PDB file of C-alpha atoms and ligand atoms in Angstrom:
ATOM      1  CA  MET A   1      61.501 121.864  86.424  1.00  0.00           C
ATOM      2  CA  LYS A   2      60.015 123.186  89.628  1.00  0.00           C
ATOM      3  CA  LEU A   3      61.828 125.488  91.983  1.00  0.00           C
ATOM      4  CA  TRP A   4      61.139 127.236  95.255  1.00  0.00           C
ATOM      5  CA  VAL A   5      60.729 130.988  95.471  1.00  0.00           C
ATOM      6  CA  ASN A   6      59.694 132.792  98.638  1.00  0.00           C
ATOM      7  CA  GLY A   7      57.462 130.246 100.261  1.00  0.00           C
ATOM      8  CA  GLY A   8      56.333 127.858  97.555  1.00  0.00           C
ATOM      9  CA  LEU A   9      57.097 125.661  94.564  1.00  0.00           C
ATOM     10  CA  HIS A  10      56.677 127.162  91.087  1.00  0.00           C
ATOM     11  CA  ASP A  11      57.331 126.098  87.524  1.00  0.00           C
ATOM     12  CA  ALA A  12      60.740 127.503  86.579  1.00  0.00           C
ATOM     13  CA  ASP A  13      59.120 129.592  83.804  1.00  0.00           C
ATOM     14  CA  ALA A  14      56.653 131.159  86.201  1.00  0.00           C
ATOM     15  CA  ALA A  15      58.964 131.705  89.194  1.00  0.00           C
ATOM     16  CA  ARG A  16      59.530 135.414  89.804  1.00  0.00           C
ATOM     17  CA  VAL A  17      61.615 137.732  91.945  1.00  0.00           C
ATOM     18  CA  SER A  18      61.692 141.514  91.606  1.00  0.00           C
ATOM     19  CA  VAL A  19      64.033 142.991  89.004  1.00  0.00           C
ATOM     20  CA  LEU A  20      65.027 145.337  91.844  1.00  0.00           C
ATOM     21  CA  ASP A  21      66.138 142.489  94.086  1.00  0.00           C
ATOM     22  CA  HIS A  22      69.413 143.524  95.771  1.00  0.00           C
ATOM     23  CA  GLY A  23      70.918 140.203  94.747  1.00  0.00           C
ATOM     24  CA  LEU A  24      70.445 141.203  91.118  1.00  0.00           C
ATOM     25  CA  THR A  25      71.313 144.890  91.328  1.00  0.00           C
ATOM     26  CA  VAL A  26      74.420 144.721  93.535  1.00  0.00           C
ATOM     27  CA  GLY A  27      75.208 141.064  94.265  1.00  0.00           C
ATOM     28  CA  ASP A  28      73.938 141.365  97.846  1.00  0.00           C
ATOM     29  CA  GLY A  29      73.251 137.736  98.571  1.00  0.00           C
ATOM     30  CA  VAL A  30      74.696 134.432  99.687  1.00  0.00           C
ATOM     31  CA  PHE A  31      74.378 130.923  98.349  1.00  0.00           C
ATOM     32  CA  GLU A  32      75.118 127.264  98.775  1.00  0.00           C
ATOM     33  CA  THR A  33      75.592 124.488  96.251  1.00  0.00           C
ATOM     34  CA  LEU A  34      74.897 120.958  97.458  1.00  0.00           C
ATOM     35  CA  LYS A  35      75.240 117.653  95.721  1.00  0.00           C
ATOM     36  CA  ALA A  36      72.137 115.455  95.702  1.00  0.00           C
ATOM     37  CA  VAL A  37      72.566 111.786  94.863  1.00  0.00           C
ATOM     38  CA  ASP A  38      69.282 110.089  93.977  1.00  0.00           C
ATOM     39  CA  GLY A  39      67.435 112.948  95.646  1.00  0.00           C
ATOM     40  CA  ARG A  40      69.491 112.806  98.856  1.00  0.00           C
ATOM     41  CA  PRO A  41      71.427 115.967  99.690  1.00  0.00           C
ATOM     42  CA  PHE A  42      75.000 115.419 100.876  1.00  0.00           C
ATOM     43  CA  ALA A  43      76.233 117.187 104.037  1.00  0.00           C
ATOM     44  CA  MET A  44      73.102 119.306 104.380  1.00  0.00           C
ATOM     45  CA  GLU A  45      73.781 120.583 107.902  1.00  0.00           C
ATOM     46  CA  PRO A  46      77.316 121.915 107.265  1.00  0.00           C
ATOM     47  CA  HIS A  47      75.960 123.701 104.186  1.00  0.00           C
ATOM     48  CA  LEU A  48      73.129 125.234 106.226  1.00  0.00           C
ATOM     49  CA  ASP A  49      75.595 126.332 108.920  1.00  0.00           C
ATOM     50  CA  ARG A  50      77.711 128.030 106.278  1.00  0.00           C
ATOM     51  CA  LEU A  51      74.632 129.666 104.725  1.00  0.00           C
ATOM     52  CA  THR A  52      73.878 131.224 108.110  1.00  0.00           C
ATOM     53  CA  ARG A  53      77.504 132.301 108.597  1.00  0.00           C
ATOM     54  CA  SER A  54      77.586 133.898 105.145  1.00  0.00           C
ATOM     55  CA  ALA A  55      74.264 135.673 105.748  1.00  0.00           C
ATOM     56  CA  ARG A  56      75.513 137.034 109.078  1.00  0.00           C
ATOM     57  CA  GLY A  57      78.678 138.215 107.366  1.00  0.00           C
ATOM     58  CA  LEU A  58      76.560 140.347 105.021  1.00  0.00           C
ATOM     59  CA  GLY A  59      74.290 141.532 107.842  1.00  0.00           C
ATOM     60  CA  LEU A  60      71.318 139.647 106.398  1.00  0.00           C
ATOM     61  CA  PRO A  61      68.799 138.217 108.857  1.00  0.00           C
ATOM     62  CA  ASP A  62      69.457 134.556 109.686  1.00  0.00           C
ATOM     63  CA  PRO A  63      67.758 132.358 107.103  1.00  0.00           C
ATOM     64  CA  ASP A  64      64.832 130.307 108.401  1.00  0.00           C
ATOM     65  CA  LEU A  65      66.582 126.944 108.174  1.00  0.00           C
ATOM     66  CA  ASP A  66      63.363 124.982 108.628  1.00  0.00           C
ATOM     67  CA  GLU A  67      62.006 126.697 105.542  1.00  0.00           C
ATOM     68  CA  VAL A  68      65.270 126.081 103.681  1.00  0.00           C
ATOM     69  CA  ARG A  69      65.145 122.376 104.583  1.00  0.00           C
ATOM     70  CA  ARG A  70      61.490 122.213 103.513  1.00  0.00           C
ATOM     71  CA  ALA A  71      62.276 124.004 100.260  1.00  0.00           C
ATOM     72  CA  CYS A  72      65.180 121.659  99.464  1.00  0.00           C
ATOM     73  CA  ALA A  73      63.056 118.582 100.178  1.00  0.00           C
ATOM     74  CA  ALA A  74      60.209 119.889  98.008  1.00  0.00           C
ATOM     75  CA  VAL A  75      62.480 120.762  95.073  1.00  0.00           C
ATOM     76  CA  LEU A  76      64.283 117.408  95.246  1.00  0.00           C
ATOM     77  CA  GLU A  77      61.003 115.527  95.398  1.00  0.00           C
ATOM     78  CA  ALA A  78      59.517 117.467  92.474  1.00  0.00           C
ATOM     79  CA  ASN A  79      62.538 116.905  90.210  1.00  0.00           C
ATOM     80  CA  PRO A  80      63.888 113.361  90.538  1.00  0.00           C
ATOM     81  CA  MET A  81      67.339 112.881  89.014  1.00  0.00           C
ATOM     82  CA  PRO A  82      70.400 110.696  89.693  1.00  0.00           C
ATOM     83  CA  LEU A  83      72.899 113.489  90.347  1.00  0.00           C
ATOM     84  CA  GLY A  84      71.658 116.966  91.111  1.00  0.00           C
ATOM     85  CA  ARG A  85      73.196 120.324  91.855  1.00  0.00           C
ATOM     86  CA  LEU A  86      70.978 121.867  94.504  1.00  0.00           C
ATOM     87  CA  ARG A  87      71.355 125.606  94.754  1.00  0.00           C
ATOM     88  CA  ILE A  88      70.143 127.740  97.660  1.00  0.00           C
ATOM     89  CA  THR A  89      70.208 131.497  97.025  1.00  0.00           C
ATOM     90  CA  TYR A  90      69.347 133.999  99.763  1.00  0.00           C
ATOM     91  CA  THR A  91      69.503 137.707  98.958  1.00  0.00           C
ATOM     92  CA  GLY A  92      68.849 141.158 100.408  1.00  0.00           C
ATOM     93  CA  GLY A  93      65.492 141.258  98.618  1.00  0.00           C
ATOM     94  CA  LEU A  94      63.651 144.151  97.002  1.00  0.00           C
ATOM     95  CA  SER A  95      65.724 147.278  97.670  1.00  0.00           C
ATOM     96  CA  PRO A  96      66.286 150.840  96.480  1.00  0.00           C
ATOM     97  CA  LEU A  97      68.740 151.343  93.616  1.00  0.00           C
ATOM     98  CA  GLY A  98      72.158 151.627  95.226  1.00  0.00           C
ATOM     99  CA  SER A  99      74.013 149.861  97.989  1.00  0.00           C
ATOM    100  CA  ASP A 100      71.558 150.528 100.848  1.00  0.00           C
ATOM    101  CA  ARG A 101      69.439 147.457 101.480  1.00  0.00           C
ATOM    102  CA  GLY A 102      65.655 147.771 101.563  1.00  0.00           C
ATOM    103  CA  ASP A 103      63.410 146.537 104.338  1.00  0.00           C
ATOM    104  CA  ALA A 104      61.149 144.269 102.279  1.00  0.00           C
ATOM    105  CA  GLY A 105      62.914 141.204 103.679  1.00  0.00           C
ATOM    106  CA  PRO A 106      65.166 138.633 102.058  1.00  0.00           C
ATOM    107  CA  THR A 107      64.518 136.501  98.991  1.00  0.00           C
ATOM    108  CA  LEU A 108      64.960 132.723  99.148  1.00  0.00           C
ATOM    109  CA  VAL A 109      65.291 130.655  95.981  1.00  0.00           C
ATOM    110  CA  VAL A 110      66.043 126.927  95.847  1.00  0.00           C
ATOM    111  CA  ALA A 111      66.685 125.408  92.427  1.00  0.00           C
ATOM    112  CA  LEU A 112      68.057 122.144  91.078  1.00  0.00           C
ATOM    113  CA  GLY A 113      70.016 121.297  87.965  1.00  0.00           C
ATOM    114  CA  GLU A 114      71.117 117.957  86.621  1.00  0.00           C
ATOM    115  CA  THR A 115      74.847 117.347  86.602  1.00  0.00           C
ATOM    116  CA  SER A 116      77.274 114.533  85.818  1.00  0.00           C
ATOM    117  CA  HIS A 117      80.259 112.979  87.589  1.00  0.00           C
ATOM    118  CA  ARG A 118      83.456 114.915  87.061  1.00  0.00           C
ATOM    119  CA  PRO A 119      86.487 113.325  85.392  1.00  0.00           C
ATOM    120  CA  ASP A 120      89.080 111.966  87.821  1.00  0.00           C
ATOM    121  CA  THR A 121      91.739 114.434  86.652  1.00  0.00           C
ATOM    122  CA  THR A 122      91.720 117.953  85.274  1.00  0.00           C
ATOM    123  CA  ALA A 123      93.908 120.860  84.147  1.00  0.00           C
ATOM    124  CA  VAL A 124      94.080 124.172  86.027  1.00  0.00           C
ATOM    125  CA  ILE A 125      95.602 127.565  85.387  1.00  0.00           C
ATOM    126  CA  THR A 126      96.806 130.294  87.699  1.00  0.00           C
ATOM    127  CA  VAL A 127      95.481 133.820  87.244  1.00  0.00           C
ATOM    128  CA  PRO A 128      97.119 137.179  87.975  1.00  0.00           C
ATOM    129  CA  TRP A 129      94.135 138.448  89.975  1.00  0.00           C
ATOM    130  CA  THR A 130      94.119 138.062  93.760  1.00  0.00           C
ATOM    131  CA  ARG A 131      91.783 136.895  96.476  1.00  0.00           C
ATOM    132  CA  ASN A 132      91.636 139.594  99.138  1.00  0.00           C
ATOM    133  CA  GLU A 133      92.034 137.838 102.471  1.00  0.00           C
ATOM    134  CA  ARG A 134      91.191 141.146 104.203  1.00  0.00           C
ATOM    135  CA  SER A 135      87.985 141.745 102.243  1.00  0.00           C
ATOM    136  CA  ALA A 136      84.704 142.263 104.106  1.00  0.00           C
ATOM    137  CA  LEU A 137      83.538 139.227 102.114  1.00  0.00           C
ATOM    138  CA  ALA A 138      86.538 136.958 102.783  1.00  0.00           C
ATOM    139  CA  GLY A 139      85.354 133.463 103.595  1.00  0.00           C
ATOM    140  CA  LEU A 140      81.716 134.225 102.763  1.00  0.00           C
ATOM    141  CA  LYS A 141      79.908 132.441  99.965  1.00  0.00           C
ATOM    142  CA  THR A 142      78.285 135.471  98.385  1.00  0.00           C
ATOM    143  CA  THR A 143      76.587 135.941  95.039  1.00  0.00           C
ATOM    144  CA  SER A 144      79.221 138.583  94.199  1.00  0.00           C
ATOM    145  CA  TYR A 145      81.001 136.012  92.045  1.00  0.00           C
ATOM    146  CA  ALA A 146      81.869 137.976  88.924  1.00  0.00           C
ATOM    147  CA  GLU A 147      85.610 137.723  89.669  1.00  0.00           C
ATOM    148  CA  ASN A 148      85.157 133.973  89.547  1.00  0.00           C
ATOM    149  CA  VAL A 149      83.242 134.245  86.276  1.00  0.00           C
ATOM    150  CA  VAL A 150      86.153 136.115  84.685  1.00  0.00           C
ATOM    151  CA  ALA A 151      88.816 133.758  86.041  1.00  0.00           C
ATOM    152  CA  LEU A 152      86.903 130.613  85.092  1.00  0.00           C
ATOM    153  CA  ALA A 153      86.380 131.900  81.557  1.00  0.00           C
ATOM    154  CA  ARG A 154      90.153 132.437  81.337  1.00  0.00           C
ATOM    155  CA  ALA A 155      90.690 128.847  82.509  1.00  0.00           C
ATOM    156  CA  HIS A 156      88.351 127.509  79.828  1.00  0.00           C
ATOM    157  CA  GLU A 157      90.093 129.608  77.144  1.00  0.00           C
ATOM    158  CA  ARG A 158      93.353 127.920  78.154  1.00  0.00           C
ATOM    159  CA  GLY A 159      92.018 124.380  78.261  1.00  0.00           C
ATOM    160  CA  GLY A 160      91.549 124.183  82.035  1.00  0.00           C
ATOM    161  CA  SER A 161      88.524 123.609  84.212  1.00  0.00           C
ATOM    162  CA  GLU A 162      89.600 125.772  87.148  1.00  0.00           C
ATOM    163  CA  ALA A 163      91.621 128.895  87.896  1.00  0.00           C
ATOM    164  CA  LEU A 164      93.702 129.197  91.053  1.00  0.00           C
ATOM    165  CA  PHE A 165      94.211 132.478  92.901  1.00  0.00           C
ATOM    166  CA  ALA A 166      96.946 133.721  95.180  1.00  0.00           C
ATOM    167  CA  ASN A 167      95.934 136.115  97.942  1.00  0.00           C
ATOM    168  CA  THR A 168      97.247 139.674  98.281  1.00  0.00           C
ATOM    169  CA  VAL A 169     100.491 138.516  99.940  1.00  0.00           C
ATOM    170  CA  GLY A 170     101.284 135.941  97.269  1.00  0.00           C
ATOM    171  CA  GLN A 171     100.112 132.836  99.101  1.00  0.00           C
ATOM    172  CA  LEU A 172      98.212 130.038  97.422  1.00  0.00           C
ATOM    173  CA  CYS A 173      94.519 130.541  98.235  1.00  0.00           C
ATOM    174  CA  GLU A 174      91.827 128.645  96.278  1.00  0.00           C
ATOM    175  CA  GLY A 175      90.065 128.190  92.962  1.00  0.00           C
ATOM    176  CA  THR A 176      86.968 129.950  91.633  1.00  0.00           C
ATOM    177  CA  GLY A 177      84.799 127.213  93.119  1.00  0.00           C
ATOM    178  CA  SER A 178      87.169 124.811  94.802  1.00  0.00           C
ATOM    179  CA  ASN A 179      89.867 124.454  97.435  1.00  0.00           C
ATOM    180  CA  VAL A 180      93.345 123.259  96.618  1.00  0.00           C
ATOM    181  CA  PHE A 181      95.658 120.673  98.187  1.00  0.00           C
ATOM    182  CA  VAL A 182      99.307 119.956  97.379  1.00  0.00           C
ATOM    183  CA  VAL A 183     101.655 117.089  98.230  1.00  0.00           C
ATOM    184  CA  LEU A 184     105.199 117.993  99.318  1.00  0.00           C
ATOM    185  CA  ASP A 185     107.580 115.187 100.317  1.00  0.00           C
ATOM    186  CA  GLY A 186     104.649 112.839 100.752  1.00  0.00           C
ATOM    187  CA  GLN A 187     102.777 115.198 103.091  1.00  0.00           C
ATOM    188  CA  LEU A 188      99.431 116.704 102.166  1.00  0.00           C
ATOM    189  CA  HIS A 189      98.904 120.451 102.714  1.00  0.00           C
ATOM    190  CA  THR A 190      96.105 122.923 102.087  1.00  0.00           C
ATOM    191  CA  PRO A 191      96.053 126.693 102.670  1.00  0.00           C
ATOM    192  CA  PRO A 192      94.609 127.804 106.034  1.00  0.00           C
ATOM    193  CA  LEU A 193      91.309 129.725 106.184  1.00  0.00           C
ATOM    194  CA  ALA A 194      93.347 132.851 107.007  1.00  0.00           C
ATOM    195  CA  SER A 195      94.532 132.767 103.381  1.00  0.00           C
ATOM    196  CA  GLY A 196      91.064 134.066 102.500  1.00  0.00           C
ATOM    197  CA  CYS A 197      89.757 130.842 101.009  1.00  0.00           C
ATOM    198  CA  LEU A 198      86.234 129.628 101.515  1.00  0.00           C
ATOM    199  CA  ALA A 199      85.774 127.100 104.310  1.00  0.00           C
ATOM    200  CA  GLY A 200      84.865 124.378 101.824  1.00  0.00           C
ATOM    201  CA  ILE A 201      82.754 121.548 103.179  1.00  0.00           C
ATOM    202  CA  THR A 202      84.723 119.075 101.046  1.00  0.00           C
ATOM    203  CA  ARG A 203      87.982 120.658 102.236  1.00  0.00           C
ATOM    204  CA  ALA A 204      87.009 120.194 105.894  1.00  0.00           C
ATOM    205  CA  LEU A 205      86.030 116.549 105.366  1.00  0.00           C
ATOM    206  CA  THR A 206      89.234 115.903 103.419  1.00  0.00           C
ATOM    207  CA  VAL A 207      91.372 117.480 106.151  1.00  0.00           C
ATOM    208  CA  GLU A 208      89.561 115.419 108.792  1.00  0.00           C
ATOM    209  CA  TRP A 209      89.806 112.147 106.884  1.00  0.00           C
ATOM    210  CA  THR A 210      93.364 112.445 105.529  1.00  0.00           C
ATOM    211  CA  GLY A 211      95.125 114.432 108.243  1.00  0.00           C
ATOM    212  CA  ALA A 212      96.202 117.088 105.711  1.00  0.00           C
ATOM    213  CA  LEU A 213      98.033 120.018 107.310  1.00  0.00           C
ATOM    214  CA  GLU A 214      96.767 123.582 107.013  1.00  0.00           C
ATOM    215  CA  THR A 215      99.900 125.417 105.903  1.00  0.00           C
ATOM    216  CA  GLU A 216     100.649 128.850 104.476  1.00  0.00           C
ATOM    217  CA  LEU A 217     102.062 128.077 101.037  1.00  0.00           C
ATOM    218  CA  PRO A 218     103.655 130.431  98.520  1.00  0.00           C
ATOM    219  CA  MET A 219     101.936 130.452  95.120  1.00  0.00           C
ATOM    220  CA  ASP A 220     105.038 128.990  93.475  1.00  0.00           C
ATOM    221  CA  VAL A 221     104.529 125.780  95.431  1.00  0.00           C
ATOM    222  CA  LEU A 222     102.504 124.806  92.359  1.00  0.00           C
ATOM    223  CA  GLU A 223     105.767 124.704  90.380  1.00  0.00           C
ATOM    224  CA  ARG A 224     107.272 122.022  92.616  1.00  0.00           C
ATOM    225  CA  ALA A 225     104.438 120.142  94.331  1.00  0.00           C
ATOM    226  CA  ASP A 226     104.576 116.398  93.642  1.00  0.00           C
ATOM    227  CA  GLU A 227     100.788 116.231  93.412  1.00  0.00           C
ATOM    228  CA  VAL A 228      97.962 118.747  93.338  1.00  0.00           C
ATOM    229  CA  PHE A 229      94.251 118.185  93.790  1.00  0.00           C
ATOM    230  CA  LEU A 230      91.045 120.161  94.072  1.00  0.00           C
ATOM    231  CA  THR A 231      88.104 119.659  96.394  1.00  0.00           C
ATOM    232  CA  SER A 232      84.555 120.894  96.030  1.00  0.00           C
ATOM    233  CA  THR A 233      81.002 119.743  96.387  1.00  0.00           C
ATOM    234  CA  LEU A 234      80.725 118.737  92.731  1.00  0.00           C
ATOM    235  CA  ARG A 235      84.349 117.631  92.217  1.00  0.00           C
ATOM    236  CA  ASP A 236      84.751 115.711  95.510  1.00  0.00           C
ATOM    237  CA  VAL A 237      88.525 115.086  95.354  1.00  0.00           C
ATOM    238  CA  GLN A 238      89.797 115.651  91.814  1.00  0.00           C
ATOM    239  CA  ALA A 239      93.418 115.186  90.748  1.00  0.00           C
ATOM    240  CA  VAL A 240      95.206 117.873  88.727  1.00  0.00           C
ATOM    241  CA  HIS A 241      97.272 116.669  85.769  1.00  0.00           C
ATOM    242  CA  ARG A 242      98.440 120.097  84.539  1.00  0.00           C
ATOM    243  CA  VAL A 243      99.056 123.474  86.186  1.00  0.00           C
ATOM    244  CA  ASP A 244      99.590 126.146  83.514  1.00  0.00           C
ATOM    245  CA  GLY A 245     102.353 124.613  81.335  1.00  0.00           C
ATOM    246  CA  ARG A 246     103.516 122.125  83.982  1.00  0.00           C
ATOM    247  CA  GLU A 247     102.444 118.544  83.436  1.00  0.00           C
ATOM    248  CA  LEU A 248     101.957 116.277  86.440  1.00  0.00           C
ATOM    249  CA  PRO A 249     102.324 112.908  84.769  1.00  0.00           C
ATOM    250  CA  GLY A 250     100.722 109.967  86.460  1.00  0.00           C
ATOM    251  CA  ALA A 251      97.998 112.028  88.140  1.00  0.00           C
ATOM    252  CA  PRO A 252      96.337 110.955  90.335  1.00  0.00           C
ATOM    253  CA  GLY A 253      99.558 110.273  92.231  1.00  0.00           C
ATOM    254  CA  PRO A 254      99.593 107.945  95.248  1.00  0.00           C
ATOM    255  CA  VAL A 255      98.607 110.468  97.930  1.00  0.00           C
ATOM    256  CA  THR A 256      95.811 111.894  95.787  1.00  0.00           C
ATOM    257  CA  ALA A 257      94.542 108.452  94.823  1.00  0.00           C
ATOM    258  CA  LYS A 258      94.388 107.534  98.500  1.00  0.00           C
ATOM    259  CA  ALA A 259      92.521 110.750  99.345  1.00  0.00           C
ATOM    260  CA  MET A 260      90.048 110.052  96.522  1.00  0.00           C
ATOM    261  CA  ARG A 261      89.461 106.546  97.822  1.00  0.00           C
ATOM    262  CA  ILE A 262      89.074 107.607 101.453  1.00  0.00           C
ATOM    263  CA  PHE A 263      86.715 110.407 100.477  1.00  0.00           C
ATOM    264  CA  ALA A 264      84.526 108.119  98.374  1.00  0.00           C
ATOM    265  CA  GLU A 265      84.359 105.502 101.134  1.00  0.00           C
ATOM    266  CA  ARG A 266      83.666 107.886 104.006  1.00  0.00           C
ATOM    267  CA  ALA A 267      81.196 110.016 102.056  1.00  0.00           C
ATOM    268  CA  ALA A 268      79.210 106.911 101.114  1.00  0.00           C
ATOM    269  CA  GLN A 269      78.769 106.191 104.818  1.00  0.00           C
ATOM    270  CA  MET A 270      77.309 109.621 105.611  1.00  0.00           C
TER     271      MET A 270
HETATM  272  C1  PLP B 301      85.281 130.094  96.171  1.00  0.00           C
HETATM  273  C2  PLP B 301      85.028 128.678  96.564  1.00  0.00           C
HETATM  274  N1  PLP B 301      85.994 127.986  97.186  1.00  0.00           N
HETATM  275  C3  PLP B 301      85.815 126.708  97.542  1.00  0.00           C
HETATM  276  C4  PLP B 301      84.629 126.040  97.284  1.00  0.00           C
HETATM  277  C5  PLP B 301      84.471 124.602  97.668  1.00  0.00           C
HETATM  278  O1  PLP B 301      83.555 124.466  98.747  1.00  0.00           O
HETATM  279  P1  PLP B 301      82.656 123.189  98.958  1.00  0.00           P
HETATM  280  O2  PLP B 301      83.581 122.031  99.170  1.00  0.00           O
HETATM  281  O3  PLP B 301      81.868 123.505 100.173  1.00  0.00           O
HETATM  282  O4  PLP B 301      81.825 123.026  97.732  1.00  0.00           O
HETATM  283  C6  PLP B 301      83.586 126.732  96.679  1.00  0.00           C
HETATM  284  C7  PLP B 301      82.298 126.083  96.466  1.00  0.00           C
HETATM  285  O5  PLP B 301      81.864 125.776  95.425  1.00  0.00           O
HETATM  286  C8  PLP B 301      83.785 128.083  96.311  1.00  0.00           C
HETATM  287  O6  PLP B 301      82.813 128.774  95.702  1.00  0.00           O
END
């Protein structure tokens, strides 16, 4: 496996960043995960736009997107695989111990891992911890993801593959690494960005292609929604067949099945 670190390709074993990198010491960094099918990254430009937005949100210098594109192309070419998870990480770089960022300049890492197609349906849980829609990091894809690590571990303990959060005012927000959609009376809804969720690339495409409404939804909508599905780069559109103890028999239901079909068709044309 070869990956890109600060300007060049290296064997994964030999690739190095400082142990005092601010990404490591305090989680001062941003990232993107892209899907690569047969070496072709999906929706590269929206991911690069979001990388820049996230970096600006942390006060990091804008990433050099030409270098990021070059790095992605080099890593994909060096590691051929049918379905890859391409990860761009951009951090505050070598810094003093503590929350002040150093002036050594940012670190850029691009790595690739092999992955497989997700199942068409999955189980999710809800967790008692909240997304803070008023956080300085709301809507940014930062490497400060330990809350997601804890929630996802809880989901796995309970037989699920994702954990869903409410925000601080009890509205449905998102999963640890996915956005959420619900069907109510045949109409598709997803929480608005003001809920504090990430502006998922898959979410935006799904809203555009299905006409889903962006609606503030109370968390307990999950107890009565006719259908529930998740969207993310590696899940595409994935139906939910259980939320906590509530079974959703027949998942994917008709609206979800249609969204899955539309997404697969439109994405294949991109
Ligand atoms: C917190 C969070 N929400 C939503 C998503 C889904 O975004 P995307 O569709 O761009 O992968 C992600 C990305 O993995 C995420 O980390």
